[in-house]
mmCIF file of C-alpha atoms and ligand atoms in Angstrom:
data_model
loop_
_atom_site.group_PDB
_atom_site.id
_atom_site.type_symbol
_atom_site.label_atom_id
_atom_site.label_comp_id
_atom_site.label_asym_id
_atom_site.label_seq_id
_atom_site.Cartn_x
_atom_site.Cartn_y
_atom_site.Cartn_z
ATOM 1 C CA MET A 18 0.000 0.000 0.000
ATOM 2 C CA ALA A 19 1.191 3.494 -0.807
ATOM 3 C CA GLN A 20 2.449 5.655 2.024
ATOM 4 C CA ARG A 21 -0.443 7.582 3.599
ATOM 5 C CA TYR A 22 0.309 11.093 4.872
ATOM 6 C CA VAL A 23 -2.052 12.294 7.601
ATOM 7 C CA ARG A 24 -2.628 15.302 9.827
ATOM 8 C CA VAL A 25 -3.885 14.477 13.297
ATOM 9 C CA GLN A 26 -4.659 16.031 16.654
ATOM 10 C CA ASN A 27 -3.718 14.346 19.918
ATOM 11 C CA GLN A 28 -5.722 14.419 23.146
ATOM 12 C CA ASP A 29 -3.948 17.639 24.239
ATOM 13 C CA GLY A 30 -5.021 19.410 21.049
ATOM 14 C CA GLN A 31 -1.533 19.285 19.533
ATOM 15 C CA VAL A 32 -1.583 19.006 15.725
ATOM 16 C CA TYR A 33 0.934 16.841 13.888
ATOM 17 C CA TYR A 34 1.672 15.722 10.362
ATOM 18 C CA GLY A 35 2.536 12.065 10.206
ATOM 19 C CA LEU A 36 2.738 8.749 8.431
ATOM 20 C CA LEU A 37 -0.177 6.386 8.952
ATOM 21 C CA GLN A 38 1.070 2.865 9.687
ATOM 22 C CA LEU A 39 -0.817 -0.306 8.825
ATOM 23 C CA SER A 40 -1.420 -0.718 12.587
ATOM 24 C CA LEU A 41 -3.134 2.752 12.419
ATOM 25 C CA ASP A 42 -0.441 4.152 14.715
ATOM 26 C CA VAL A 43 0.912 7.454 13.410
ATOM 27 C CA GLN A 44 4.613 8.188 13.153
ATOM 28 C CA VAL A 45 4.945 11.940 13.694
ATOM 29 C CA LEU A 46 6.870 14.135 11.213
ATOM 30 C CA ASP A 47 8.689 17.280 12.375
ATOM 31 C CA ALA A 48 7.097 19.444 9.625
ATOM 32 C CA PRO A 49 4.573 19.056 6.804
ATOM 33 C CA PRO A 50 5.984 16.429 4.446
ATOM 34 C CA TRP A 51 6.037 18.897 1.509
ATOM 35 C CA MET A 52 8.257 21.136 3.706
ATOM 36 C CA GLN A 53 10.762 18.264 4.030
ATOM 37 C CA GLY A 54 9.254 17.018 7.300
ATOM 38 C CA GLN A 55 11.266 14.072 8.644
ATOM 39 C CA PRO A 56 10.062 11.153 10.770
ATOM 40 C CA THR A 57 10.588 11.585 14.513
ATOM 41 C CA ASP A 58 10.591 9.033 17.352
ATOM 42 C CA ILE A 59 7.086 10.088 18.391
ATOM 43 C CA ILE A 60 4.445 7.442 17.713
ATOM 44 C CA LEU A 61 0.761 8.152 18.376
ATOM 45 C CA ALA A 62 -1.206 5.018 19.209
ATOM 46 C CA ALA A 63 -4.243 4.295 17.047
ATOM 47 C CA ASP A 64 -6.731 5.257 19.779
ATOM 48 C CA SER A 65 -4.938 8.431 20.867
ATOM 49 C CA TYR A 66 -5.567 10.850 18.024
ATOM 50 C CA GLN A 67 -8.294 12.301 15.865
ATOM 51 C CA ILE A 68 -7.778 12.514 12.126
ATOM 52 C CA LEU A 69 -7.928 16.038 10.622
ATOM 53 C CA ALA A 70 -8.103 17.134 6.997
ATOM 54 C CA PRO A 71 -4.641 16.215 5.667
ATOM 55 C CA CYS A 72 -3.448 19.784 5.026
ATOM 56 C CA ALA A 73 -4.291 23.336 6.115
ATOM 57 C CA PRO A 74 -4.328 25.338 2.878
ATOM 58 C CA SER A 75 -4.142 29.118 2.475
ATOM 59 C CA LYS A 76 -6.805 28.677 -0.209
ATOM 60 C CA ILE A 77 -8.923 26.144 -2.041
ATOM 61 C CA VAL A 78 -9.215 26.714 -5.774
ATOM 62 C CA ALA A 79 -11.897 24.663 -7.486
ATOM 63 C CA ILE A 80 -12.774 23.921 -11.099
ATOM 64 C CA GLY A 81 -16.285 23.922 -12.532
ATOM 65 C CA LYS A 82 -17.464 21.655 -15.359
ATOM 66 C CA ASN A 83 -14.239 19.731 -15.901
ATOM 67 C CA TYR A 84 -15.962 16.501 -17.041
ATOM 68 C CA ALA A 85 -17.947 16.722 -20.288
ATOM 69 C CA ASP A 86 -20.841 14.538 -19.116
ATOM 70 C CA HIS A 87 -21.262 16.621 -15.940
ATOM 71 C CA ALA A 88 -21.302 19.858 -17.983
ATOM 72 C CA ALA A 89 -24.031 18.213 -20.097
ATOM 73 C CA GLU A 90 -26.112 17.252 -17.044
ATOM 74 C CA MET A 91 -25.848 20.900 -15.897
ATOM 75 C CA LYS A 92 -27.197 21.803 -19.356
ATOM 76 C CA SER A 93 -24.069 23.691 -20.315
ATOM 77 C CA ASP A 94 -21.047 23.293 -22.557
ATOM 78 C CA VAL A 95 -17.547 22.453 -21.470
ATOM 79 C CA PRO A 96 -15.809 25.817 -20.973
ATOM 80 C CA ALA A 97 -13.132 26.729 -23.544
ATOM 81 C CA GLU A 98 -10.723 27.333 -20.663
ATOM 82 C CA PRO A 99 -10.924 26.172 -17.025
ATOM 83 C CA LEU A 100 -13.651 27.816 -14.956
ATOM 84 C CA ILE A 101 -12.176 28.571 -11.545
ATOM 85 C CA PHE A 102 -13.805 29.548 -8.259
ATOM 86 C CA MET A 103 -12.817 29.438 -4.626
ATOM 87 C CA LYS A 104 -14.067 27.852 -1.463
ATOM 88 C CA PRO A 105 -13.185 29.307 1.944
ATOM 89 C CA THR A 106 -10.815 27.244 4.074
ATOM 90 C CA THR A 107 -13.399 27.408 6.878
ATOM 91 C CA ALA A 108 -15.494 24.989 4.778
ATOM 92 C CA ILE A 109 -12.967 22.190 5.341
ATOM 93 C CA ILE A 110 -13.888 19.210 7.501
ATOM 94 C CA ALA A 111 -12.168 15.860 7.935
ATOM 95 C CA SER A 112 -13.490 12.446 6.990
ATOM 96 C CA GLU A 113 -16.138 11.264 9.500
ATOM 97 C CA GLU A 114 -17.072 14.856 10.448
ATOM 98 C CA GLU A 115 -20.624 16.096 9.837
ATOM 99 C CA ILE A 116 -21.819 18.093 6.827
ATOM 100 C CA LEU A 117 -24.199 20.756 8.186
ATOM 101 C CA TYR A 118 -27.247 21.284 5.973
ATOM 102 C CA PRO A 119 -27.925 25.047 6.072
ATOM 103 C CA PRO A 120 -31.471 26.352 6.604
ATOM 104 C CA GLN A 121 -31.044 28.793 3.676
ATOM 105 C CA SER A 122 -31.049 25.938 1.131
ATOM 106 C CA GLN A 123 -33.576 23.348 0.008
ATOM 107 C CA ARG A 124 -31.142 21.569 -2.297
ATOM 108 C CA VAL A 125 -27.657 20.550 -1.200
ATOM 109 C CA ASP A 126 -25.665 18.320 -3.596
ATOM 110 C CA TYR A 127 -22.592 16.123 -3.207
ATOM 111 C CA GLU A 128 -19.773 16.447 -5.758
ATOM 112 C CA GLY A 129 -17.052 13.801 -5.456
ATOM 113 C CA GLU A 130 -13.699 15.128 -6.683
ATOM 114 C CA LEU A 131 -9.989 14.436 -6.891
ATOM 115 C CA ALA A 132 -8.042 17.041 -4.883
ATOM 116 C CA LEU A 133 -4.461 18.067 -5.671
ATOM 117 C CA VAL A 134 -2.177 19.151 -2.838
ATOM 118 C CA ILE A 135 0.450 21.709 -3.834
ATOM 119 C CA GLY A 136 3.937 21.119 -2.418
ATOM 120 C CA ASP A 137 5.892 24.052 -3.766
ATOM 121 C CA ARG A 138 5.172 27.714 -4.519
ATOM 122 C CA ALA A 139 3.675 27.882 -8.042
ATOM 123 C CA CYS A 140 3.622 31.191 -9.936
ATOM 124 C CA ASN A 141 3.429 31.462 -13.740
ATOM 125 C CA CYS A 142 4.245 27.790 -14.221
ATOM 126 C CA THR A 143 4.084 25.890 -17.468
ATOM 127 C CA PRO A 144 2.106 22.625 -17.390
ATOM 128 C CA GLU A 145 5.453 20.810 -17.373
ATOM 129 C CA GLU A 146 6.712 22.782 -14.349
ATOM 130 C CA SER A 147 3.360 22.253 -12.649
ATOM 131 C CA GLN A 148 3.968 18.500 -12.516
ATOM 132 C CA THR A 149 6.676 19.127 -9.938
ATOM 133 C CA LYS A 150 4.407 21.449 -7.906
ATOM 134 C CA ILE A 151 1.750 18.802 -7.282
ATOM 135 C CA TRP A 152 2.948 17.022 -4.156
ATOM 136 C CA GLY A 153 0.120 14.544 -3.767
ATOM 137 C CA TYR A 154 -3.518 13.595 -4.072
ATOM 138 C CA THR A 155 -6.485 13.325 -1.767
ATOM 139 C CA ILE A 156 -10.287 13.187 -1.988
ATOM 140 C CA ALA A 157 -12.786 16.047 -1.697
ATOM 141 C CA ASN A 158 -16.517 16.553 -1.696
ATOM 142 C CA ASP A 159 -17.360 19.943 -3.230
ATOM 143 C CA VAL A 160 -20.689 20.210 -1.394
ATOM 144 C CA THR A 161 -22.921 22.752 -3.133
ATOM 145 C CA ALA A 162 -26.241 24.458 -2.318
ATOM 146 C CA ARG A 163 -27.532 24.032 -5.871
ATOM 147 C CA ASP A 164 -30.590 26.274 -5.451
ATOM 148 C CA LEU A 165 -28.457 29.150 -4.158
ATOM 149 C CA GLN A 166 -25.922 28.626 -6.939
ATOM 150 C CA SER A 167 -28.568 29.377 -9.585
ATOM 151 C CA LYS A 168 -30.298 32.058 -7.505
ATOM 152 C CA ASP A 169 -27.147 34.066 -6.722
ATOM 153 C CA GLY A 170 -25.578 33.881 -10.190
ATOM 154 C CA GLN A 171 -22.157 33.548 -8.572
ATOM 155 C CA TRP A 172 -21.055 30.738 -6.361
ATOM 156 C CA THR A 173 -19.538 32.073 -3.147
ATOM 157 C CA ARG A 174 -22.539 31.410 -0.933
ATOM 158 C CA ALA A 175 -23.552 28.116 -2.586
ATOM 159 C CA LYS A 176 -20.047 26.644 -2.262
ATOM 160 C CA GLY A 177 -18.894 28.435 0.864
ATOM 161 C CA PHE A 178 -20.944 27.204 3.818
ATOM 162 C CA ASP A 179 -19.062 25.836 6.814
ATOM 163 C CA THR A 180 -18.513 22.055 6.382
ATOM 164 C CA PHE A 181 -18.989 22.208 2.567
ATOM 165 C CA CYS A 182 -15.476 20.905 1.852
ATOM 166 C CA PRO A 183 -14.899 17.432 3.299
ATOM 167 C CA LEU A 184 -11.223 16.644 2.547
ATOM 168 C CA GLY A 185 -9.090 13.567 3.141
ATOM 169 C CA PRO A 186 -8.694 11.222 4.820
ATOM 170 C CA TRP A 187 -4.998 11.318 3.803
ATOM 171 C CA ILE A 188 -2.642 12.190 0.974
ATOM 172 C CA VAL A 189 -0.840 9.764 -1.322
ATOM 173 C CA ARG A 190 1.988 10.823 -3.634
ATOM 174 C CA GLU A 191 1.264 8.645 -6.645
ATOM 175 C CA LEU A 192 -1.963 8.066 -8.484
ATOM 176 C CA ASN A 193 -2.795 5.846 -11.431
ATOM 177 C CA PRO A 194 -3.968 8.282 -14.167
ATOM 178 C CA GLY A 195 -6.864 5.922 -14.913
ATOM 179 C CA ALA A 196 -7.987 5.661 -11.265
ATOM 180 C CA ARG A 197 -11.746 5.443 -10.758
ATOM 181 C CA LEU A 198 -13.653 7.991 -8.691
ATOM 182 C CA GLN A 199 -16.950 6.820 -7.193
ATOM 183 C CA THR A 200 -19.537 8.356 -4.897
ATOM 184 C CA PHE A 201 -21.928 6.244 -2.817
ATOM 185 C CA LEU A 202 -24.970 7.214 -0.789
ATOM 186 C CA ASN A 203 -25.819 5.350 2.394
ATOM 187 C CA ASP A 204 -25.361 1.621 2.000
ATOM 188 C CA ASP A 205 -26.277 1.441 -1.699
ATOM 189 C CA VAL A 206 -23.872 -0.810 -3.561
ATOM 190 C CA LYS A 207 -24.483 1.064 -6.796
ATOM 191 C CA PRO A 208 -22.487 4.304 -7.014
ATOM 192 C CA VAL A 209 -24.221 7.574 -7.900
ATOM 193 C CA GLN A 210 -21.029 8.802 -9.567
ATOM 194 C CA SER A 211 -18.427 6.614 -11.278
ATOM 195 C CA ALA A 212 -15.791 7.916 -13.680
ATOM 196 C CA CYS A 213 -12.098 7.602 -14.370
ATOM 197 C CA ILE A 214 -10.109 10.695 -13.551
ATOM 198 C CA ASP A 215 -8.500 10.672 -16.992
ATOM 199 C CA GLN A 216 -11.913 11.731 -18.339
ATOM 200 C CA MET A 217 -11.189 15.256 -17.047
ATOM 201 C CA VAL A 218 -11.288 17.928 -19.744
ATOM 202 C CA PHE A 219 -8.275 19.814 -18.342
ATOM 203 C CA SER A 220 -5.553 17.712 -16.694
ATOM 204 C CA PRO A 221 -4.125 18.398 -13.217
ATOM 205 C CA ASP A 222 -0.886 19.830 -14.705
ATOM 206 C CA PHE A 223 -2.822 22.118 -17.003
ATOM 207 C CA LEU A 224 -5.087 23.296 -14.166
ATOM 208 C CA VAL A 225 -2.190 24.132 -11.845
ATOM 209 C CA SER A 226 -0.438 25.982 -14.663
ATOM 210 C CA TYR A 227 -3.621 27.895 -15.514
ATOM 211 C CA ILE A 228 -4.312 28.885 -11.897
ATOM 212 C CA SER A 229 -0.670 29.871 -11.370
ATOM 213 C CA GLN A 230 -1.012 32.485 -14.145
ATOM 214 C CA VAL A 231 -3.682 34.112 -11.961
ATOM 215 C CA MET A 232 -2.636 33.572 -8.345
ATOM 216 C CA THR A 233 0.393 32.076 -6.654
ATOM 217 C CA LEU A 234 -0.294 28.661 -5.203
ATOM 218 C CA LEU A 235 1.442 28.044 -1.891
ATOM 219 C CA PRO A 236 2.621 24.806 -0.265
ATOM 220 C CA GLY A 237 -0.375 23.022 1.247
ATOM 221 C CA ASP A 238 -2.901 24.720 -1.054
ATOM 222 C CA VAL A 239 -5.628 22.553 -2.544
ATOM 223 C CA VAL A 240 -7.054 22.369 -6.068
ATOM 224 C CA LEU A 241 -10.380 20.593 -6.573
ATOM 225 C CA THR A 242 -10.433 19.219 -10.104
ATOM 226 C CA GLY A 243 -14.183 19.048 -10.794
ATOM 227 C CA THR A 244 -16.882 16.436 -10.474
ATOM 228 C CA PRO A 245 -18.109 13.824 -12.983
ATOM 229 C CA VAL A 246 -21.708 13.159 -14.010
ATOM 230 C CA GLY A 247 -24.207 11.980 -11.402
ATOM 231 C CA VAL A 248 -24.444 14.872 -8.945
ATOM 232 C CA GLY A 249 -27.541 14.756 -6.792
ATOM 233 C CA GLY A 250 -29.188 15.908 -3.607
ATOM 234 C CA LEU A 251 -28.396 15.020 -0.020
ATOM 235 C CA ASN A 252 -30.953 14.551 2.734
ATOM 236 C CA LEU A 253 -30.600 14.857 6.482
ATOM 237 C CA GLY A 254 -29.136 11.639 7.844
ATOM 238 C CA ASP A 255 -27.512 10.638 4.550
ATOM 239 C CA LYS A 256 -24.054 9.137 4.619
ATOM 240 C CA VAL A 257 -22.015 10.163 1.575
ATOM 241 C CA ARG A 258 -18.794 8.391 0.652
ATOM 242 C CA VAL A 259 -16.363 9.384 -2.083
ATOM 243 C CA GLU A 260 -13.793 6.783 -3.077
ATOM 244 C CA ILE A 261 -10.794 7.068 -5.376
ATOM 245 C CA GLU A 262 -8.857 3.946 -6.295
ATOM 246 C CA GLY A 263 -5.380 4.110 -4.810
ATOM 247 C CA ILE A 264 -6.271 6.776 -2.256
ATOM 248 C CA GLY A 265 -9.131 5.548 -0.061
ATOM 249 C CA ARG A 266 -12.556 6.753 1.049
ATOM 250 C CA LEU A 267 -13.888 10.018 2.415
ATOM 251 C CA GLU A 268 -17.115 9.579 4.381
ATOM 252 C CA ASN A 269 -19.416 12.138 6.007
ATOM 253 C CA ILE A 270 -22.927 12.250 7.442
ATOM 254 C CA VAL A 271 -25.399 15.080 6.778
ATOM 255 C CA VAL A 272 -27.080 16.736 9.758
ATOM 256 C CA ALA A 273 -29.112 19.928 10.210
ATOM 257 C CA ARG A 274 -27.145 23.097 10.909
HETATM 258 MG MG1 LIG B 566 -17.260 20.840 -8.009
#
């Protein structure tokens, strides 16, 4: 199994980056791994920590309509160039934390997505240079208040509620380009979303390059690469699980805010 890079909090509230062992113990690193963090002698036992989102970005940049069949289900064309928007970092929650359904919305959707974690400052990069800026990969759910997205005409409110960016549970460094992304609701065996990440319109390298022409990406920043076809509504009590082959599964329950 690939090395899994986690961020955890111990019982005293201390936050650490670390390596998740098969035993589920965590070997603590002395810095974020993309800042050359090295393993220390500190081991956190499996029952002594809480898992956090795997990084603490300065910003989350997300991409709209980056799978052709999702653009079609939204009754729109694939954009000629990437469509970027942002989510506030306060929207981030870890796997197993609760998505809070806001009273302002009657329609909250899941959007399973591959997330890129930036390891090195990226400004005006070519797609080729961008390859070296992507440190690793994790899973995100770009939770969206669909009714507010159409009503507002721009997306800050619809995408920006607290808890609307489940992220994790950990980061891996390598990903098969043909890895499958799937989203499941509750205990249904049939996924509501299922696509290979190589069906993206704009590739991860291209996206990082494109964004870096606009704003500097910093170590630990996150890029959400868009969702495939099959988006749909969440109800109170739903359990939503996004899986990407070679990474793992991100699971959250929906409760009233
Ligand atoms: Mg999305």
